[in-house]
Short mmCIF file of C-alpha atoms in Angstrom, two decimals:
data_model
loop_
_atom_site.label_atom_id
_atom_site.label_comp_id
_atom_site.label_asym_id
_atom_site.label_seq_id
_atom_site.Cartn_x
_atom_site.Cartn_y
_atom_site.Cartn_z
CA UNK A 26 101.86 96.15 157.50
CA UNK A 27 103.59 94.99 154.37
CA UNK A 28 102.01 92.15 152.43
CA UNK A 29 105.35 90.56 151.59
CA UNK A 30 106.14 90.30 155.32
CA UNK A 31 102.71 89.01 156.26
CA UNK A 32 102.98 86.28 153.64
CA UNK A 33 105.71 84.67 155.71
CA UNK A 34 103.22 83.74 158.41
CA UNK A 35 102.30 80.44 156.86
CA UNK A 36 105.94 79.46 156.43
CA UNK A 37 106.94 80.49 159.92
CA UNK A 38 103.80 78.96 161.37
CA UNK A 39 104.78 75.60 159.94
CA UNK A 40 108.28 76.03 161.30
CA UNK A 41 107.47 77.27 164.77
CA UNK A 42 103.98 76.14 165.70
CA UNK A 43 103.46 72.63 164.41
CA UNK A 44 106.13 70.94 166.49
CA UNK A 45 107.19 70.65 170.08
CA UNK A 46 110.85 69.81 169.51
CA UNK A 47 113.36 71.64 167.37
CA UNK A 48 114.96 68.26 166.64
CA UNK A 49 112.05 67.77 164.25
CA UNK A 50 113.07 70.94 162.45
CA UNK A 51 116.74 70.03 162.35
CA UNK A 52 116.07 66.51 161.10
CA UNK A 53 113.70 67.55 158.33
CA UNK A 54 115.66 68.28 155.13
CA UNK A 55 112.71 70.32 153.84
CA UNK A 56 112.92 72.78 156.75
CA UNK A 57 115.93 75.01 157.40
CA UNK A 58 117.51 74.66 160.84
CA UNK A 59 118.46 78.32 160.76
CA UNK A 60 115.86 81.02 160.17
CA UNK A 61 116.27 84.77 160.05
CA UNK A 62 114.63 86.50 163.04
CA UNK A 63 112.73 88.77 160.67
CA UNK A 64 110.86 85.71 159.37
CA UNK A 65 109.94 84.52 162.87
CA UNK A 66 108.74 87.85 164.26
CA UNK A 67 105.60 88.27 162.08
CA UNK A 68 104.07 85.03 163.33
CA UNK A 69 104.83 85.96 166.94
CA UNK A 70 103.07 89.29 166.45
CA UNK A 71 100.09 87.70 164.72
CA UNK A 72 99.62 85.21 167.56
CA UNK A 73 100.01 87.74 170.37
CA UNK A 74 97.79 90.45 168.92
CA UNK A 75 94.85 88.15 168.06
CA UNK A 76 92.92 87.85 171.32
CA UNK A 77 90.24 85.29 170.41
CA UNK A 78 86.56 85.14 171.37
CA UNK A 79 86.40 82.58 174.20
CA UNK A 80 86.41 85.20 176.94
CA UNK A 81 83.35 86.96 175.53
CA UNK A 82 81.04 84.38 177.11
CA UNK A 83 82.58 84.69 180.56
CA UNK A 84 82.73 88.47 180.13
CA UNK A 85 78.93 88.48 179.63
CA UNK A 86 78.98 89.94 176.14
CA UNK A 87 77.52 87.05 174.16
CA UNK A 88 75.42 83.93 174.73
CA UNK A 89 75.24 80.61 172.91
CA UNK A 90 71.80 79.60 171.63
CA UNK A 91 72.48 76.27 169.93
CA UNK A 92 74.27 74.42 172.71
CA UNK A 93 75.58 74.61 176.26
CA UNK A 94 78.70 76.78 176.60
CA UNK A 95 80.96 76.07 179.58
CA UNK A 96 82.51 79.56 179.63
CA UNK A 97 79.09 81.19 179.72
CA UNK A 98 78.15 79.20 182.83
CA UNK A 99 81.60 79.26 184.47
CA UNK A 100 81.85 75.49 184.24
CA UNK A 101 85.36 75.07 182.90
CA UNK A 102 87.86 72.81 184.61
CA UNK A 103 91.34 72.25 183.26
CA UNK A 104 93.29 74.76 181.22
CA UNK A 105 96.03 74.17 178.68
CA UNK A 106 99.77 74.73 178.73
CA UNK A 107 99.88 74.79 174.92
CA UNK A 108 101.36 78.30 175.08
CA UNK A 109 104.65 76.74 176.14
CA UNK A 110 104.77 74.49 173.08
CA UNK A 111 103.61 77.09 170.58
CA UNK A 112 103.82 80.82 171.25
CA UNK A 113 106.62 80.72 173.82
CA UNK A 114 108.54 78.24 171.71
CA UNK A 115 108.44 80.73 168.85
CA UNK A 116 109.70 83.48 171.15
CA UNK A 117 112.53 81.22 172.30
CA UNK A 118 113.43 80.52 168.68
CA UNK A 119 113.50 84.27 168.00
CA UNK A 120 116.12 84.67 170.72
CA UNK A 121 118.19 81.71 169.51
CA UNK A 122 118.27 82.98 165.95
CA UNK A 123 118.94 86.61 166.88
CA UNK A 124 121.84 85.45 169.05
CA UNK A 125 123.14 83.41 166.12
CA UNK A 126 122.96 86.36 163.74
CA UNK A 127 124.10 88.93 166.30
CA UNK A 128 120.94 91.03 165.88
CA UNK A 129 120.56 92.22 169.46
CA UNK A 130 117.75 94.57 168.42
CA UNK A 131 115.34 91.65 168.84
CA UNK A 132 116.22 91.20 172.53
CA UNK A 133 113.74 93.87 173.58
CA UNK A 134 110.87 92.13 171.83
CA UNK A 135 112.00 88.74 173.13
CA UNK A 136 111.63 89.92 176.72
CA UNK A 137 108.36 91.70 176.01
CA UNK A 138 106.65 88.70 174.45
CA UNK A 139 107.92 86.39 177.18
CA UNK A 140 106.51 88.75 179.80
CA UNK A 141 103.22 89.03 177.91
CA UNK A 142 102.67 85.29 177.67
CA UNK A 143 103.78 84.48 181.21
CA UNK A 144 101.49 87.27 182.46
CA UNK A 145 98.50 85.61 180.83
CA UNK A 146 99.54 82.14 181.95
CA UNK A 147 99.97 83.05 185.60
CA UNK A 148 96.63 84.88 185.69
CA UNK A 149 94.96 81.72 184.42
CA UNK A 150 96.62 79.24 186.76
CA UNK A 151 98.56 80.81 189.64
CA UNK A 152 102.00 79.26 190.13
CA UNK A 153 103.50 78.12 186.82
CA UNK A 154 106.82 76.87 185.45
CA UNK A 155 108.88 79.98 184.70
CA UNK A 156 112.56 79.93 185.66
CA UNK A 157 113.10 76.34 184.46
CA UNK A 158 110.60 76.39 181.60
CA UNK A 159 111.48 76.10 177.91
CA UNK A 160 114.78 74.41 178.77
CA UNK A 161 113.99 70.99 177.35
CA UNK A 162 116.14 71.39 174.26
CA UNK A 163 118.96 73.39 175.81
CA UNK A 164 119.27 71.74 179.22
CA UNK A 165 117.22 68.56 179.03
CA UNK A 166 114.82 69.97 181.63
CA UNK A 167 111.46 68.42 180.78
CA UNK A 168 109.95 68.48 184.28
CA UNK A 169 110.39 72.11 185.35
CA UNK A 170 109.64 73.28 188.84
CA UNK A 171 106.78 75.69 189.46
CA UNK A 172 107.65 79.22 190.50
CA UNK A 173 105.41 81.00 192.98
CA UNK A 174 103.06 83.49 191.38
CA UNK A 175 104.83 86.31 193.18
CA UNK A 176 108.18 85.24 191.72
CA UNK A 177 106.62 84.94 188.26
CA UNK A 178 105.41 88.53 188.51
CA UNK A 179 108.87 89.59 189.69
CA UNK A 180 110.28 87.95 186.57
CA UNK A 181 107.67 89.60 184.36
CA UNK A 182 108.46 93.05 185.74
CA UNK A 183 112.19 92.44 185.42
CA UNK A 184 111.85 91.29 181.81
CA UNK A 185 109.69 94.28 180.92
CA UNK A 186 112.33 96.61 182.35
CA UNK A 187 114.95 94.82 180.28
CA UNK A 188 112.71 95.19 177.24
CA UNK A 189 112.37 98.93 177.81
CA UNK A 190 116.12 99.35 178.23
CA UNK A 191 116.93 97.40 175.06
CA UNK A 192 114.32 99.22 172.96
CA UNK A 193 115.37 102.61 174.32
CA UNK A 194 118.92 101.97 173.11
CA UNK A 195 117.65 100.88 169.70
CA UNK A 196 115.46 103.98 169.45
CA UNK A 197 118.35 106.31 170.28
CA UNK A 198 120.41 104.66 167.55
CA UNK A 199 117.44 104.91 165.16
CA UNK A 200 117.69 101.18 164.48
CA UNK A 201 114.93 99.42 162.55
CA UNK A 202 113.37 96.09 163.56
CA UNK A 203 113.03 94.00 160.41
CA UNK A 204 109.91 91.85 160.14
CA UNK A 205 107.87 94.13 162.41
CA UNK A 206 104.24 94.12 161.21
CA UNK A 207 103.00 96.25 164.13
CA UNK A 208 105.11 99.42 164.10
CA UNK A 209 106.98 98.97 160.82
CA UNK A 210 110.28 98.59 162.64
CA UNK A 211 109.98 101.61 164.96
CA UNK A 212 111.74 100.67 168.21
CA UNK A 213 110.57 103.87 169.92
CA UNK A 214 106.92 102.95 169.47
CA UNK A 215 107.58 99.46 170.79
CA UNK A 216 109.17 101.04 173.85
CA UNK A 217 106.00 103.05 174.45
CA UNK A 218 103.89 99.90 174.20
CA UNK A 219 106.18 98.05 176.61
CA UNK A 220 106.04 100.81 179.22
CA UNK A 221 102.27 101.11 178.87
CA UNK A 222 101.99 97.36 179.38
CA UNK A 223 104.21 97.65 182.47
CA UNK A 224 101.63 99.99 183.97
CA UNK A 225 98.92 97.47 183.14
CA UNK A 226 100.81 94.70 184.94
CA UNK A 227 101.35 96.89 187.99
CA UNK A 228 97.67 97.85 188.08
CA UNK A 229 96.83 94.14 187.94
CA UNK A 230 98.78 93.93 191.21
CA UNK A 231 96.68 96.62 192.92
CA UNK A 232 95.96 94.22 195.81
CA UNK A 233 99.68 94.14 196.57
CA UNK A 234 102.02 96.76 197.98
CA UNK A 235 105.29 94.93 197.48
CA UNK A 236 106.12 92.22 194.95
CA UNK A 237 109.58 90.90 195.64
CA UNK A 238 111.86 93.92 195.35
CA UNK A 239 109.24 95.86 193.40
CA UNK A 240 107.20 98.49 195.25
CA UNK A 241 104.05 98.59 193.13
CA UNK A 242 103.09 102.21 193.75
CA UNK A 243 106.61 103.64 193.45
CA UNK A 244 107.39 101.67 190.31
CA UNK A 245 104.14 102.76 188.70
CA UNK A 246 105.01 106.40 189.41
CA UNK A 247 108.49 105.96 187.94
CA UNK A 248 107.28 104.24 184.75
CA UNK A 249 104.50 106.81 184.27
CA UNK A 250 107.27 109.31 183.54
CA UNK A 251 108.78 107.19 180.76
CA UNK A 252 107.70 107.15 177.09
CA UNK A 253 104.11 105.89 176.85
CA UNK A 254 101.47 105.53 174.13
CA UNK A 255 100.30 109.10 173.45
CA UNK A 256 97.46 108.65 170.94
CA UNK A 257 95.58 106.07 168.88
CA UNK A 258 98.21 106.13 166.14
CA UNK A 259 100.62 104.52 168.61
CA UNK A 260 98.27 101.74 169.66
CA UNK A 261 99.76 98.28 169.83
CA UNK A 262 97.46 96.83 167.19
CA UNK A 263 97.56 94.40 164.30
CA UNK A 264 95.96 95.50 161.03
CA UNK A 265 94.72 93.04 158.42
CA UNK A 266 94.85 92.88 154.63
CA UNK A 267 92.48 91.33 152.11
CA UNK A 268 94.67 88.38 151.31
CA UNK A 269 94.16 84.67 151.96
CA UNK A 270 95.40 83.82 155.45
CA UNK A 271 95.82 87.47 156.43
CA UNK A 272 92.20 88.60 156.74
CA UNK A 273 90.35 89.72 159.85
CA UNK A 274 89.77 86.64 162.06
CA UNK A 275 85.96 86.98 162.06
CA UNK A 276 85.65 87.45 158.30
CA UNK A 277 83.15 84.89 156.93
CA UNK A 278 82.82 83.37 160.42
CA UNK A 279 79.96 80.94 160.90
CA UNK A 280 78.19 82.36 163.93
CA UNK A 281 75.64 79.66 164.52
CA UNK A 282 74.04 80.37 167.87
CA UNK A 283 76.29 83.39 168.61
CA UNK A 284 74.04 86.17 169.99
CA UNK A 285 74.22 89.16 172.30
CA UNK A 286 74.09 88.94 176.09
CA UNK A 287 71.26 90.83 177.80
CA UNK A 288 73.46 92.29 180.53
CA UNK A 289 75.88 93.77 177.98
CA UNK A 290 73.06 95.23 175.87
CA UNK A 291 71.28 96.67 178.90
CA UNK A 292 74.39 98.31 180.30
CA UNK A 293 75.16 100.07 177.05
CA UNK A 294 71.53 101.03 176.43
CA UNK A 295 70.96 102.52 179.88
CA UNK A 296 74.03 104.72 179.33
CA UNK A 297 72.87 105.59 175.80
CA UNK A 298 76.21 104.39 174.53
CA UNK A 299 76.23 104.65 170.71
CA UNK A 300 78.95 102.03 170.48
CA UNK A 301 76.09 99.57 170.89
CA UNK A 302 75.12 100.31 167.28
CA UNK A 303 78.56 99.13 166.19
CA UNK A 304 78.50 95.94 168.26
CA UNK A 305 74.99 94.60 167.64
CA UNK A 306 72.05 94.61 165.25
CA UNK A 307 68.46 95.50 166.16
CA UNK A 308 66.32 92.45 166.79
CA UNK A 309 64.33 91.15 163.84
CA UNK A 310 61.17 92.11 165.70
CA UNK A 311 62.39 95.70 166.10
CA UNK A 312 63.56 95.91 162.49
CA UNK A 313 60.21 94.65 161.22
CA UNK A 314 58.49 97.26 163.37
CA UNK A 315 60.52 99.97 161.64
CA UNK A 316 62.70 100.91 164.59
CA UNK A 317 65.87 102.77 163.69
CA UNK A 318 69.42 101.65 164.35
CA UNK A 319 69.73 104.54 166.81
CA UNK A 320 66.73 103.42 168.89
CA UNK A 321 68.18 101.79 172.00
CA UNK A 322 64.91 99.91 172.56
CA UNK A 323 65.56 98.06 169.29
CA UNK A 324 68.23 95.93 170.95
CA UNK A 325 67.85 92.95 173.26
CA UNK A 326 70.04 90.13 174.50
CA UNK A 327 69.69 86.69 175.96
CA UNK A 328 69.83 85.86 179.65
CA UNK A 329 73.25 84.24 180.23
CA UNK A 330 71.98 82.18 183.18
CA UNK A 331 69.10 80.28 181.55
CA UNK A 332 69.32 77.03 179.55
CA UNK A 333 70.34 77.68 175.96
CA UNK A 334 66.95 76.51 174.70
CA UNK A 335 65.23 79.53 176.21
CA UNK A 336 67.50 81.89 174.31
CA UNK A 337 67.06 79.79 171.19
CA UNK A 338 63.33 80.50 171.44
CA UNK A 339 64.14 84.22 171.40
CA UNK A 340 65.97 83.67 168.12
CA UNK A 341 62.90 82.05 166.61
CA UNK A 342 60.71 84.88 167.87
CA UNK A 343 63.08 87.57 166.57
CA UNK A 344 63.56 88.98 170.06
CA UNK A 345 67.35 88.78 170.43
CA UNK A 346 70.07 90.82 168.76
CA UNK A 347 72.72 89.31 166.56
CA UNK A 348 76.30 90.51 166.59
CA UNK A 349 76.74 93.27 164.05
CA UNK A 350 77.38 91.73 160.65
CA UNK A 351 80.19 94.21 159.96
CA UNK A 352 82.52 91.90 161.88
CA UNK A 353 82.18 89.08 159.39
CA UNK A 354 81.55 90.90 156.11
CA UNK A 355 84.67 93.09 155.98
CA UNK A 356 87.83 91.13 155.08
CA UNK A 357 90.08 93.69 156.77
CA UNK A 358 87.70 94.31 159.68
CA UNK A 359 89.21 96.41 162.43
CA UNK A 360 92.69 96.04 163.92
CA UNK A 361 93.02 93.83 166.97
CA UNK A 362 94.54 95.67 169.91
CA UNK A 363 96.97 94.18 172.39
CA UNK A 364 97.04 97.48 174.26
CA UNK A 365 96.06 100.97 173.23
CA UNK A 366 95.76 104.59 174.24
CA UNK A 367 92.15 104.35 175.46
CA UNK A 368 93.02 101.58 177.92
CA UNK A 369 96.16 103.35 179.11
CA UNK A 370 94.22 106.52 179.90
CA UNK A 371 91.80 104.57 182.10
CA UNK A 372 94.72 102.89 183.89
CA UNK A 373 96.18 106.32 184.61
CA UNK A 374 92.78 107.54 185.81
CA UNK A 375 92.59 104.64 188.26
CA UNK A 376 96.14 105.33 189.42
CA UNK A 377 95.17 108.92 190.29
CA UNK A 378 92.10 107.72 192.18
CA UNK A 379 94.25 105.25 194.13
CA UNK A 380 96.77 107.96 194.94
CA UNK A 381 99.62 106.34 193.03
CA UNK A 382 100.29 109.35 190.81
CA UNK A 383 99.35 113.02 190.67
CA UNK A 384 97.09 114.23 187.89
CA UNK A 385 93.54 114.88 186.78
CA UNK A 386 91.58 111.63 186.93
CA UNK A 387 88.66 113.23 185.10
CA UNK A 388 90.91 114.26 182.21
CA UNK A 389 92.41 110.80 181.89
CA UNK A 390 88.95 109.21 182.06
CA UNK A 391 87.49 111.49 179.40
CA UNK A 392 90.59 111.12 177.23
CA UNK A 393 90.06 107.37 177.28
CA UNK A 394 86.41 107.61 176.27
CA UNK A 395 87.12 110.10 173.49
CA UNK A 396 89.98 107.94 172.22
CA UNK A 397 87.66 104.95 171.99
CA UNK A 398 85.06 106.90 170.01
CA UNK A 399 87.77 108.28 167.75
CA UNK A 400 89.22 104.82 167.13
CA UNK A 401 85.84 103.39 166.15
CA UNK A 402 85.18 106.45 164.00
CA UNK A 403 88.29 105.47 162.05
CA UNK A 404 87.51 101.77 161.66
CA UNK A 405 83.73 101.22 161.90
CA UNK A 406 82.93 101.98 158.26
CA UNK A 407 79.31 102.99 157.72
CA UNK A 408 78.77 103.03 161.49
CA UNK A 409 81.39 105.73 162.03
CA UNK A 410 78.64 108.36 161.90
CA UNK A 411 77.48 107.28 165.37
CA UNK A 412 80.82 107.77 167.13
CA UNK A 413 81.80 111.34 166.30
CA UNK A 414 83.51 113.81 168.61
CA UNK A 415 80.11 115.35 169.28
CA UNK A 416 78.69 111.95 170.20
CA UNK A 417 81.54 111.36 172.64
CA UNK A 418 80.98 114.73 174.32
CA UNK A 419 77.26 114.08 174.66
CA UNK A 420 77.87 110.59 176.02
CA UNK A 421 80.21 111.94 178.69
CA UNK A 422 77.36 114.04 180.08
CA UNK A 423 75.17 111.02 180.82
CA UNK A 424 74.22 110.40 184.44
CA UNK A 425 75.92 107.00 184.62
CA UNK A 426 78.94 108.12 182.63
CA UNK A 427 79.76 111.67 183.71
CA UNK A 428 82.77 112.11 185.97
CA UNK A 429 81.79 113.56 189.33
CA UNK A 430 84.45 114.40 191.89
CA UNK A 431 81.81 113.89 194.59
CA UNK A 432 81.65 110.18 193.83
CA UNK A 433 83.46 107.85 196.20
CA UNK A 434 86.74 106.38 195.02
CA UNK A 435 85.03 103.02 194.63
CA UNK A 436 82.33 104.55 192.44
CA UNK A 437 84.99 106.26 190.33
CA UNK A 438 86.85 102.99 189.85
CA UNK A 439 83.60 101.30 188.84
CA UNK A 440 83.11 103.88 186.08
CA UNK A 441 86.70 103.52 184.93
CA UNK A 442 86.49 99.73 184.75
CA UNK A 443 83.23 99.91 182.82
CA UNK A 444 84.86 102.03 180.14
CA UNK A 445 87.65 99.47 179.83
CA UNK A 446 85.03 96.72 179.71
CA UNK A 447 82.75 98.12 177.04
CA UNK A 448 85.57 98.64 174.52
CA UNK A 449 86.72 95.02 174.88
CA UNK A 450 84.14 93.64 172.45
CA UNK A 451 86.13 91.38 170.08
CA UNK A 452 89.23 93.06 171.52
CA UNK A 453 89.97 92.28 175.16
CA UNK A 454 90.10 88.51 175.28
CA UNK A 455 89.99 87.48 178.94
CA UNK A 456 91.05 90.91 180.25
CA UNK A 457 87.53 91.94 181.38
CA UNK A 458 87.21 88.68 183.31
CA UNK A 459 90.44 89.28 185.20
CA UNK A 460 89.45 92.91 185.79
CA UNK A 461 86.23 91.64 187.33
CA UNK A 462 88.21 89.33 189.63
CA UNK A 463 90.45 92.24 190.64
CA UNK A 464 87.80 94.92 191.19
CA UNK A 465 84.39 93.23 191.25
CA UNK A 466 83.31 95.34 188.24
CA UNK A 467 81.21 95.00 186.31
CA UNK A 468 79.05 92.45 188.09
CA UNK A 469 78.64 89.21 186.13
CA UNK A 470 75.39 87.27 186.26
CA UNK A 471 75.77 83.63 187.27
CA UNK A 472 73.83 80.77 188.80
CA UNK A 473 73.95 80.47 192.58
CA UNK A 474 75.50 77.01 192.42
CA UNK A 475 78.08 78.12 189.81
CA UNK A 476 80.27 80.70 191.56
CA UNK A 477 82.63 82.68 189.36
CA UNK A 478 85.98 80.84 189.23
CA UNK A 479 89.30 82.42 190.11
CA UNK A 480 91.43 80.26 187.84
CA UNK A 481 91.78 77.11 185.75
CA UNK A 482 92.95 73.73 187.02
CA UNK A 483 96.34 72.50 185.85
CA UNK A 484 96.45 70.35 182.69
CA UNK A 485 96.21 66.58 182.94
CA UNK A 486 99.55 66.35 181.17
CA UNK A 487 101.21 68.00 184.16
CA UNK A 488 99.63 65.51 186.53
CA UNK A 489 100.92 62.70 184.32
CA UNK A 490 104.41 63.88 183.38
CA UNK A 491 105.36 66.50 185.99
CA UNK A 492 103.55 65.00 188.94
CA UNK A 493 105.77 65.96 191.85
CA UNK A 494 106.18 69.57 190.82
CA UNK A 495 102.52 70.22 190.11
CA UNK A 496 101.44 68.54 193.35
CA UNK A 497 103.88 70.70 195.32
CA UNK A 498 102.55 73.81 193.56
CA UNK A 499 98.95 72.95 194.41
CA UNK A 500 99.79 72.19 198.02
CA UNK A 501 101.78 75.38 198.56
CA UNK A 502 99.01 77.56 197.11
CA UNK A 503 95.73 75.95 198.02
CA UNK A 504 96.35 72.92 200.21
CA UNK A 505 96.94 69.31 199.28
CA UNK A 506 94.75 67.96 196.46
CA UNK A 507 92.92 71.28 196.19
CA UNK A 508 93.50 72.10 192.52
CA UNK A 509 90.10 73.74 192.01
CA UNK A 510 88.81 76.58 189.86
CA UNK A 511 87.42 78.24 193.00
CA UNK A 512 90.80 78.27 194.77
CA UNK A 513 92.02 81.86 195.10
CA UNK A 514 95.52 82.58 193.76
CA UNK A 515 98.08 84.89 195.34
CA UNK A 516 97.43 87.94 193.13
CA UNK A 517 93.87 88.30 194.44
CA UNK A 518 94.65 87.88 198.14
#
């Protein structure tokens, strides 16, 4: 990533994120109405590749000790459509400007980022505005209809195919994508990321056989033969630099009340997973007793189902682990991954188990684990000593980790999903939560009267300004006036 490109983020952020109408841009003499695509792309990448921390509570990785956290207790209600007015608006602007300048090389990324954001939106809500969305400026369409979730996924798969086709042409011509802070302009590597993400989307649809004209199994098999991410060096990841505004998101973070979850600690400890040493610190009690970093009994988490005051008492007693300080002391931290080789290998392993493709599920599974260890060995600084090749090989022999062909398919999938889960710490966003909804793994602790939600309710702004369309969407999916977080969307049925 080049510093001179990354420095444009603040400028482009002001241009693309702080407004909801491009009229405001055009009418402001201090802002240009025309912007080169290469100046818009860095901010799009930065937004998409930074996954945030909100999902870590729902994913049962961390607990809050200084207040009640709604995500931890599955007590959220309404979600936000802010993605339409921020990230997707930037993507739309990228297309407008690349059309203006005739730089068709950006079309592949335009379709990829649209697919990526609509994928996340539909998983959160169900039916969403898609075909008529983002047409306020161009067509005066400010109350878009809602597309069925199935049709949204059809659109996502179609756009990803278009993205692959566009990037493949650019790669053959050896064209460079200016402003690319992920792959330094390499269209071929973007194509590999896009195709890998296509497999992820199709695996998300494992409950479905047919999605519109797309046969899930057949399309997965076809895409698996296209260019894919082949090693960690091709990961879709954003690296950071030690420069104001461009540092690792957790650098100097104020983690008041941010501690480890007991279920996450216990799962790693019982598997003797050395990645625990990279994620957490020994409790103060264990440290004072002279226990080593490599002593799994030195780590403990808080119960995610009890009132926060009980976990706060553990803090005072030194009986709960903090998040490893490496995350907030290193200005460049570790790259944030949108999708990488380790995840792809586990997706391929699951596809073999499900009978979607031919291959060696054990090899894919072990490749994924080894890739994770290797990635952390590269980026974990002083903790790299715990995630060597030898450590990965030893870990793969553990009773709860080792691949056994005698296991049932369900047991194999459980092991695969756990490996995707445990590498999502500060990386996966809400992915582990949606994986849990899809597969049931890993199990998430919750109160009996707080069942795990399937979705978020639609924003109040939709009820106020797009009333008819949102009411029709709710009725067609869940029944009249049944916009609830416990209502099951199409993709899970």
